[in-house]
Short mmCIF file of C-alpha atoms in Angstrom, two decimals:
data_model
loop_
_atom_site.label_atom_id
_atom_site.label_comp_id
_atom_site.label_asym_id
_atom_site.label_seq_id
_atom_site.Cartn_x
_atom_site.Cartn_y
_atom_site.Cartn_z
CA MET A 4 22.97 10.08 12.45
CA THR A 5 24.08 9.63 16.05
CA THR A 6 23.25 5.94 16.43
CA PRO A 7 22.36 3.41 13.68
CA PRO A 8 18.79 2.13 14.17
CA SER A 9 20.02 -1.47 14.07
CA SER A 10 22.13 -0.92 17.21
CA LEU A 11 18.99 0.07 19.13
CA THR A 12 16.96 -2.90 18.05
CA GLN A 13 18.32 -5.35 20.59
CA SER A 14 17.97 -3.15 23.66
CA ARG A 15 14.84 -1.37 22.45
CA ASN A 16 15.50 1.26 25.07
CA LYS A 17 12.74 3.83 25.02
CA TYR A 18 14.96 6.56 26.43
CA ALA A 19 17.66 6.04 23.79
CA LEU A 20 15.05 5.85 21.03
CA SER A 21 13.26 8.96 22.26
CA LYS A 22 16.54 10.85 22.42
CA GLN A 23 17.24 10.09 18.83
CA TYR A 24 13.79 10.36 17.23
CA LEU A 25 11.43 12.62 19.19
CA GLY A 26 10.61 15.68 17.10
CA LYS A 27 11.70 14.04 13.84
CA LYS A 28 9.49 14.23 10.79
CA VAL A 29 8.17 11.07 9.15
CA ALA A 30 10.31 11.94 6.13
CA ASP A 31 13.42 11.56 8.30
CA LEU A 32 12.63 8.07 9.65
CA PRO A 33 14.31 4.81 8.57
CA THR A 34 12.28 2.30 6.60
CA PRO A 35 10.59 0.01 7.05
CA SER A 36 9.01 1.42 10.20
CA TYR A 37 5.66 1.18 11.98
CA LEU A 38 3.73 4.38 12.48
CA VAL A 39 0.90 5.00 14.92
CA GLU A 40 -1.19 8.15 14.53
CA ARG A 41 -1.94 8.87 18.16
CA SER A 42 -5.03 11.09 17.70
CA ARG A 43 -6.77 8.45 15.58
CA PHE A 44 -5.75 5.66 17.97
CA ARG A 45 -7.10 7.63 20.93
CA GLY A 46 -10.31 8.49 19.11
CA ASN A 47 -10.90 4.84 18.21
CA CYS A 48 -10.51 3.88 21.87
CA GLU A 49 -12.96 6.54 23.00
CA LYS A 50 -15.56 5.40 20.43
CA MET A 51 -15.32 1.79 21.61
CA LEU A 52 -15.76 2.67 25.28
CA TRP A 53 -18.81 4.70 24.32
CA SER A 54 -20.18 1.80 22.29
CA ALA A 55 -19.90 -0.59 25.21
CA ARG A 56 -21.68 1.89 27.45
CA ARG A 57 -24.53 2.08 24.91
CA LEU A 58 -24.92 -1.68 25.29
CA ASN A 59 -24.81 -1.27 29.06
CA ALA A 60 -21.96 -3.74 28.98
CA PRO A 61 -18.58 -3.58 30.72
CA PHE A 62 -15.74 -3.45 28.18
CA ARG A 63 -12.71 -5.74 28.16
CA ALA A 64 -9.88 -4.34 26.04
CA HIS A 65 -7.70 -6.81 24.14
CA ILE A 66 -4.17 -5.42 23.93
CA LYS A 67 -2.66 -8.01 21.56
CA THR A 68 -2.46 -5.72 18.48
CA HIS A 69 -0.01 -3.16 19.87
CA LYS A 70 1.20 -4.92 23.10
CA THR A 71 2.29 -1.63 24.73
CA LEU A 72 1.83 0.11 28.05
CA GLU A 73 0.93 3.38 26.37
CA GLY A 74 -1.61 1.87 24.02
CA THR A 75 -3.22 -0.04 26.87
CA SER A 76 -3.62 3.20 28.83
CA LEU A 77 -5.59 4.70 25.94
CA GLN A 78 -7.75 1.57 25.62
CA LEU A 79 -8.61 1.84 29.30
CA GLY A 80 -9.71 5.46 28.74
CA ILE A 81 -6.77 6.92 30.64
CA ASN A 82 -5.39 10.19 29.23
CA THR A 83 -8.35 10.54 26.88
CA ASP A 84 -11.36 12.80 26.75
CA SER A 85 -13.67 9.86 27.28
CA GLU A 86 -15.88 9.94 30.35
CA TYR A 87 -15.98 6.14 30.13
CA LYS A 88 -13.26 3.87 31.45
CA THR A 89 -12.55 0.19 31.87
CA ASP A 90 -10.27 -1.79 34.17
CA ARG A 91 -10.59 -5.12 32.31
CA ILE A 92 -8.18 -6.37 29.66
CA VAL A 93 -7.40 -9.44 27.57
CA ILE A 94 -3.84 -10.63 26.93
CA SER A 95 -2.62 -13.22 24.44
CA THR A 96 0.92 -13.63 25.76
CA LEU A 97 2.40 -13.57 29.24
CA PRO A 98 4.90 -10.78 28.32
CA GLU A 99 1.84 -8.57 27.77
CA GLY A 100 0.66 -9.48 31.25
CA TRP A 101 3.96 -8.75 32.95
CA GLY A 102 4.36 -5.60 30.88
CA ILE A 103 1.16 -3.94 32.06
CA LEU A 104 1.90 -4.46 35.77
CA PRO A 105 2.67 -0.73 36.28
CA LEU A 106 -0.98 -0.02 35.43
CA VAL A 107 -2.10 -2.82 37.74
CA LYS A 108 -0.08 -1.35 40.60
CA GLN A 109 -1.72 2.05 39.96
CA GLY A 110 -5.11 0.42 40.39
CA LEU A 111 -6.01 1.07 36.75
CA ILE A 112 -6.29 -2.62 35.78
CA ASN A 113 -8.31 -4.91 38.04
CA ASP A 114 -9.14 -7.91 35.85
CA VAL A 115 -6.86 -9.73 33.37
CA HIS A 116 -7.99 -12.54 31.06
CA TYR A 117 -5.34 -14.78 29.49
CA SER A 118 -7.10 -15.76 26.32
CA LEU A 119 -5.36 -18.96 25.21
CA PRO A 120 -6.46 -22.25 26.74
CA VAL A 121 -4.04 -23.11 29.54
CA VAL A 122 -0.99 -25.20 28.91
CA LYS A 123 0.91 -27.21 31.52
CA SER A 124 4.30 -25.64 30.86
CA ARG A 125 3.06 -22.16 31.86
CA LEU A 126 1.02 -23.00 34.98
CA ALA A 127 3.80 -22.07 37.43
CA GLU A 128 4.20 -18.72 35.70
CA LEU A 129 0.46 -18.14 35.67
CA GLU A 130 0.40 -18.87 39.41
CA LEU A 131 3.15 -16.28 39.98
CA TYR A 132 1.30 -13.82 37.81
CA SER A 133 -1.94 -14.39 39.73
CA PHE A 134 -0.26 -12.99 42.84
CA GLU A 135 0.29 -9.70 40.98
CA VAL A 136 -3.22 -8.97 39.76
CA PRO A 137 -6.48 -8.71 41.66
CA HIS A 138 -8.31 -11.01 39.28
CA LEU A 139 -6.88 -13.42 36.71
CA ARG A 140 -9.21 -15.30 34.36
CA LEU A 141 -7.92 -18.33 32.48
CA MET A 142 -9.45 -20.05 29.44
CA VAL A 143 -10.42 -23.72 29.18
CA ASP A 144 -12.11 -25.78 26.50
CA ASP A 145 -11.09 -29.36 27.38
CA ILE A 146 -11.61 -31.61 30.40
CA GLY A 147 -7.86 -32.38 30.32
CA GLN A 148 -7.10 -28.71 31.07
CA LEU A 149 -9.47 -28.80 34.01
CA GLU A 150 -7.79 -31.95 35.38
CA MET A 151 -4.43 -30.28 34.88
CA LEU A 152 -5.51 -27.22 36.97
CA VAL A 153 -6.85 -29.47 39.72
CA ARG A 154 -3.71 -31.60 39.80
CA TYR A 155 -1.45 -28.56 39.93
CA SER A 156 -3.52 -27.00 42.72
CA LYS A 157 -3.37 -30.19 44.80
CA GLU A 158 0.31 -31.00 44.26
CA GLU A 159 2.21 -27.75 43.62
CA SER A 160 0.21 -24.60 44.03
CA LYS A 161 0.45 -22.06 46.82
CA LEU A 162 -2.75 -20.37 45.74
CA ALA A 163 -5.22 -19.56 48.51
CA THR A 164 -7.99 -19.00 45.97
CA LYS A 165 -9.54 -20.97 43.13
CA TRP A 166 -8.55 -20.61 39.48
CA SER A 167 -11.19 -18.49 37.74
CA VAL A 168 -11.97 -19.60 34.20
CA PHE A 169 -13.90 -18.66 31.10
CA ILE A 170 -15.03 -21.55 28.91
CA LYS A 171 -14.32 -20.83 25.23
CA ILE A 172 -17.34 -21.30 22.95
CA ASP A 173 -16.74 -22.22 19.31
CA MET A 174 -18.75 -19.91 17.05
CA GLY A 175 -18.36 -22.23 14.08
CA THR A 176 -14.85 -21.30 12.97
CA LYS A 177 -13.41 -24.46 14.55
CA ARG A 178 -10.34 -22.64 15.80
CA ALA A 179 -10.81 -23.22 19.55
CA GLY A 180 -13.63 -23.85 21.93
CA LEU A 181 -16.70 -26.06 22.29
CA THR A 182 -20.07 -25.56 20.65
CA HIS A 183 -22.81 -24.57 23.09
CA ASP A 184 -24.91 -27.70 22.31
CA SER A 185 -22.07 -30.23 22.35
CA GLN A 186 -21.76 -33.26 24.57
CA GLU A 187 -18.20 -32.17 25.29
CA LEU A 188 -19.41 -28.92 26.86
CA LYS A 189 -21.93 -30.77 29.02
CA GLU A 190 -19.22 -33.15 30.20
CA LEU A 191 -16.81 -30.30 30.95
CA LEU A 192 -19.44 -28.40 32.92
CA ASP A 193 -20.43 -31.52 34.82
CA GLN A 194 -16.80 -32.15 35.76
CA LEU A 195 -16.30 -28.49 36.76
CA LEU A 196 -19.48 -28.12 38.79
CA ASN A 197 -20.09 -31.62 40.22
CA SER A 198 -16.65 -33.06 41.06
CA GLU A 199 -13.71 -32.15 43.28
CA ALA A 200 -12.75 -29.66 40.55
CA LYS A 201 -15.18 -27.19 42.07
CA ASP A 202 -12.88 -26.94 45.10
CA TYR A 203 -10.06 -25.65 42.90
CA VAL A 204 -11.65 -24.01 39.87
CA SER A 205 -14.57 -21.64 39.59
CA LEU A 206 -16.57 -20.88 36.43
CA TYR A 207 -16.51 -17.15 35.66
CA GLY A 208 -18.35 -17.21 32.35
CA PHE A 209 -18.34 -17.98 28.66
CA TYR A 210 -16.24 -16.32 25.97
CA CYS A 211 -17.23 -16.00 22.31
CA HIS A 212 -15.25 -14.56 19.42
CA ALA A 213 -16.89 -14.45 15.99
CA GLY A 214 -13.67 -14.54 13.97
CA HIS A 215 -15.68 -15.08 10.79
CA SER A 216 -17.24 -11.64 11.30
CA TYR A 217 -14.07 -10.33 9.58
CA GLY A 218 -15.86 -11.53 6.43
CA SER A 219 -18.83 -9.21 7.03
CA ALA A 220 -19.78 -7.04 4.10
CA ASP A 221 -21.58 -4.36 6.14
CA LYS A 222 -22.71 -3.33 9.62
CA ALA A 223 -25.95 -5.27 9.29
CA GLU A 224 -24.07 -8.51 8.74
CA ALA A 225 -21.64 -7.72 11.59
CA THR A 226 -24.65 -7.02 13.82
CA ASN A 227 -26.01 -10.44 12.99
CA PHE A 228 -22.72 -12.00 14.07
CA LEU A 229 -22.94 -10.04 17.34
CA LEU A 230 -26.38 -11.48 17.98
CA GLN A 231 -25.01 -14.94 17.33
CA GLU A 232 -22.20 -14.34 19.83
CA ILE A 233 -24.71 -13.33 22.47
CA GLU A 234 -27.01 -16.23 21.67
CA ASN A 235 -24.18 -18.79 21.79
CA ALA A 236 -22.81 -17.53 25.11
CA ASN A 237 -26.28 -17.36 26.59
CA ASN A 238 -27.16 -20.89 25.50
CA ALA A 239 -23.94 -22.18 27.03
CA ALA A 240 -24.74 -20.33 30.28
CA ARG A 241 -28.22 -21.88 30.26
CA VAL A 242 -26.65 -25.36 30.15
CA ALA A 243 -24.42 -24.43 33.10
CA LYS A 244 -27.31 -23.08 35.16
CA GLN A 245 -29.26 -26.27 34.62
CA ILE A 246 -26.51 -27.90 36.65
CA ASP A 247 -26.13 -25.08 39.20
CA GLY A 248 -28.81 -22.44 39.24
CA THR A 249 -26.86 -20.23 41.68
CA LEU A 250 -24.09 -19.40 39.18
CA GLN A 251 -23.29 -15.74 38.57
CA LEU A 252 -21.87 -15.68 35.07
CA VAL A 253 -20.30 -13.27 32.57
CA LEU A 254 -21.12 -13.56 28.89
CA SER A 255 -18.11 -12.08 27.13
CA VAL A 256 -18.70 -11.43 23.42
CA GLY A 257 -17.03 -9.50 20.65
CA ALA A 258 -14.72 -9.26 17.71
CA THR A 259 -13.69 -5.90 16.26
CA PRO A 260 -16.35 -5.97 13.48
CA THR A 261 -19.14 -7.00 15.88
CA ALA A 262 -17.98 -4.48 18.49
CA HIS A 263 -17.94 -1.75 15.81
CA ALA A 264 -21.47 -2.72 14.73
CA SER A 265 -22.68 -2.20 18.32
CA ALA A 266 -21.91 1.54 18.00
CA GLU A 267 -25.10 2.06 15.98
CA TRP A 268 -27.03 -0.92 17.20
CA GLU A 269 -30.62 -0.50 18.22
CA ALA A 270 -30.59 -3.53 20.46
CA PRO A 271 -33.51 -5.88 20.05
CA ASP A 272 -35.12 -7.68 22.95
CA LEU A 273 -32.53 -10.33 23.78
CA GLY A 274 -34.83 -12.15 26.09
CA GLN A 275 -33.60 -13.55 29.40
CA LEU A 276 -29.82 -13.32 29.65
CA GLU A 277 -28.25 -15.89 31.91
CA GLY A 278 -25.38 -13.60 32.90
CA VAL A 279 -23.86 -10.16 32.66
CA LEU A 280 -23.05 -9.16 29.08
CA GLU A 281 -19.44 -8.05 28.51
CA LEU A 282 -18.03 -6.68 25.24
CA HIS A 283 -14.45 -7.37 24.13
CA ALA A 284 -12.39 -6.35 21.11
CA GLY A 285 -8.75 -5.81 20.18
CA ASN A 286 -7.95 -4.54 16.69
CA TYR A 287 -10.20 -1.45 16.87
CA PRO A 288 -7.58 1.12 18.02
CA CYS A 289 -5.48 0.49 14.87
CA CYS A 290 -7.88 -1.08 12.31
CA ASP A 291 -6.59 -2.25 8.88
CA LEU A 292 -7.78 -3.37 5.46
CA GLN A 293 -9.59 -6.39 6.89
CA GLN A 294 -11.64 -4.02 9.05
CA VAL A 295 -12.22 -1.58 6.19
CA ALA A 296 -13.46 -4.50 4.08
CA THR A 297 -16.29 -5.06 6.58
CA ASN A 298 -17.56 -1.53 5.86
CA CYS A 299 -17.80 -0.99 9.63
CA VAL A 300 -14.91 1.50 9.45
CA SER A 301 -13.18 3.57 6.74
CA LEU A 302 -9.58 4.21 5.80
CA ASP A 303 -9.81 7.38 7.83
CA ASP A 304 -10.19 5.24 10.96
CA VAL A 305 -6.92 3.35 10.39
CA SER A 306 -4.35 4.66 12.84
CA ALA A 307 -1.36 2.41 12.09
CA HIS A 308 0.64 2.18 8.85
CA VAL A 309 3.82 0.56 7.62
CA LEU A 310 6.30 3.13 6.37
CA ALA A 311 8.24 1.73 3.39
CA GLU A 312 10.39 3.12 0.60
CA VAL A 313 10.32 2.77 -3.17
CA VAL A 314 13.49 0.95 -4.20
CA SER A 315 13.17 0.06 -7.92
CA HIS A 316 11.02 0.57 -11.01
CA TYR A 317 10.24 -2.16 -13.55
CA PRO A 318 8.59 -0.54 -16.59
CA ASN A 319 5.79 -2.55 -18.25
CA ARG A 320 6.67 -5.68 -16.36
CA ASN A 321 3.99 -8.38 -16.59
CA ASN A 322 2.21 -6.22 -19.15
CA ARG A 323 1.18 -3.76 -16.48
CA ASN A 324 1.10 -0.05 -17.21
CA PRO A 325 3.31 1.68 -16.19
CA GLY A 326 4.84 -1.47 -14.61
CA GLU A 327 5.74 -2.62 -11.11
CA GLN A 328 7.71 -1.11 -8.25
CA LEU A 329 9.85 -2.71 -5.54
CA ILE A 330 9.55 -1.60 -1.93
CA ASN A 331 11.58 -2.65 1.14
CA ALA A 332 8.64 -4.16 3.04
CA GLY A 333 7.82 -7.80 2.49
CA VAL A 334 5.90 -10.54 4.25
CA ILE A 335 7.75 -9.99 7.50
CA ALA A 336 6.67 -6.34 7.64
CA LEU A 337 3.20 -6.57 6.09
CA ALA A 338 2.01 -10.18 6.60
CA ARG A 339 0.67 -12.36 3.82
CA GLU A 340 -3.00 -11.78 4.67
CA PHE A 341 -6.10 -11.24 2.58
CA SER A 342 -9.58 -9.73 2.57
CA SER A 343 -12.08 -8.74 -0.10
CA ILE A 344 -9.82 -5.74 -0.80
CA PRO A 345 -7.14 -6.90 -3.27
CA GLY A 346 -3.48 -7.07 -2.34
CA HIS A 347 -1.53 -7.33 0.92
CA GLY A 348 -1.74 -3.61 1.50
CA ILE A 349 -2.58 -0.34 -0.20
CA VAL A 350 -0.55 2.83 -0.59
CA VAL A 351 -2.43 5.75 0.96
CA ASP A 352 0.37 8.32 0.97
CA PRO A 353 1.44 9.81 -1.35
CA SER A 354 -1.84 9.59 -3.27
CA THR A 355 -0.79 11.72 -6.23
CA TYR A 356 0.66 8.84 -8.24
CA GLY A 357 -2.54 6.82 -8.62
CA ASP A 358 -3.83 3.82 -6.78
CA TRP A 359 -1.08 1.28 -5.99
CA ILE A 360 -1.46 -1.94 -4.02
CA VAL A 361 1.10 -4.36 -2.62
CA GLY A 362 0.35 -7.16 -5.02
CA LYS A 363 3.16 -9.59 -4.24
CA LEU A 364 5.42 -10.36 -1.28
CA SER A 365 8.60 -12.22 -0.49
CA GLN A 366 10.44 -12.16 2.79
CA GLU A 367 11.88 -8.61 2.67
CA HIS A 368 10.47 -7.40 -0.67
CA GLY A 369 7.10 -6.06 -1.69
CA ILE A 370 5.98 -5.49 -5.26
CA LEU A 371 3.58 -2.64 -6.01
CA PHE A 372 0.93 -3.29 -8.71
CA PRO A 373 -1.43 -0.71 -10.21
CA PHE A 374 -4.81 -1.30 -8.57
CA LYS A 375 -6.56 -1.47 -11.94
CA GLU A 376 -5.45 -1.60 -15.56
CA ASP A 377 -7.02 1.80 -16.23
CA SER A 378 -5.92 3.42 -12.96
CA ASN A 379 -3.59 5.94 -14.69
CA CYS A 380 -0.82 5.19 -12.22
CA GLU A 381 2.56 6.88 -12.44
CA PHE A 382 5.79 5.57 -10.97
CA ILE A 383 6.48 6.89 -7.48
CA PRO A 384 9.98 8.42 -7.51
CA LEU A 385 12.79 6.23 -6.16
CA GLY A 386 13.53 6.99 -2.48
CA THR A 387 9.98 8.18 -1.79
CA LYS A 388 8.63 7.05 1.56
CA ILE A 389 5.14 5.62 1.35
CA LYS A 390 2.51 4.78 3.95
CA VAL A 391 0.92 1.38 3.47
CA VAL A 392 -2.25 0.16 5.18
CA PRO A 393 -1.65 -3.61 5.77
CA GLN A 394 -4.38 -6.20 5.61
CA HIS A 395 -3.93 -7.17 9.29
CA ASN A 396 -2.26 -4.79 11.71
CA CYS A 397 -2.13 -7.33 14.55
CA ILE A 398 0.43 -9.33 12.60
CA ALA A 399 2.21 -6.37 10.95
CA ALA A 400 2.82 -4.71 14.32
CA ALA A 401 4.45 -7.82 15.72
CA ALA A 402 7.24 -7.50 13.16
CA PHE A 403 8.56 -4.21 14.52
CA PRO A 404 10.76 -3.68 17.58
CA TRP A 405 9.23 -0.25 18.29
CA TYR A 406 6.59 2.09 16.94
CA PHE A 407 6.95 5.73 15.95
CA VAL A 408 3.93 7.53 17.42
CA ILE A 409 3.15 10.63 15.41
CA GLU A 410 0.99 13.74 15.47
CA GLU A 411 0.76 15.79 12.28
CA ASP A 412 3.77 14.04 10.74
CA THR A 413 6.01 14.56 13.79
CA VAL A 414 7.26 11.88 16.18
CA VAL A 415 5.82 12.60 19.63
CA ASP A 416 6.48 9.28 21.38
CA ILE A 417 8.06 5.84 20.99
CA TRP A 418 6.13 2.76 22.02
CA VAL A 419 8.13 -0.40 22.71
CA PRO A 420 5.94 -3.56 22.49
CA PHE A 421 6.10 -6.55 24.78
CA HIS A 422 7.55 -9.14 22.39
CA GLY A 423 7.80 -12.86 22.96
CA TRP A 424 5.61 -15.53 24.46
#
């Protein structure tokens, strides 16, 4: 070994990492590591762009799962076989926004949506960022945020244009947003469209995310959630246009399950839409057990895995046959997440020792359980490297300082994510 992996973690220098690891086999990599199968990732991106085109909807790619320049390029349709492209993205953190500026400067990204409701402490940075991108869309769901934007524009801003905002619509999960029929939404719209706020802030559209669609059992159920997203965004837009009938609005809808469902959707008559329909999604290039649990994708669609190593055997522990096994990937590598599929992850490679799941986690340790009592599992030999599909790749990916991008078990690239807030 020329350089210990830990010494590269702080700098996360792609050149140094590439020099050490390009051409290596997966069997030669340190554990735990994060693997991205590039062909699957690219294929998933192409399918989603095609799905959006079927809906006759522009696509806005959320880059929060991988947070990389290379992954974003594939989501945009660059360097793929897809005839469809997009120049719209969603970011969850400002490092993602700053990180993708090379693609902005190449004219490949035209429209960036920062998907968290605005906070006062980052307004100056958002203003600076707005000078770098053709179009920046912010998110609001509270009159106080609107007042904050107006106050900043009057007292501190050097912006020559208005802030452009989506209003977040709560789909019933009560995470963020306002319900389309709420008094709070009416008051926010009235303030935005009928007060001095309209001189500083413009309404771009409404944004829906059916987070509870992750609980879908099949494509039909996910399709129903997609219809609900469209209906909620459209109803909110109808309220806005009762105040100002000249508004040109965007109805941005989507979660990975609902976006996947659209691939085979025979769209019903949606009636009069009060804006342009836009589809967004984020987890689809990687997928995970939560997505597999919706039956909208299969394990063959999962492109990202955690590479771990079998450390110890515990014969017959907890009355399990043959027992339990320790691996060097715990909650920090896999995330303590759940779905209708048992465990925090499943072992997909090697598959010759039976069906093992990650049944228990501590900080750096994972415990493998046999999937079923009668699964005829055998212990995986100590030192064997295993590929685990985590429950939620968005969280698992955030744990790793870089990703090994592979083709046919060989490292072909290193992606360094934009970490931080």
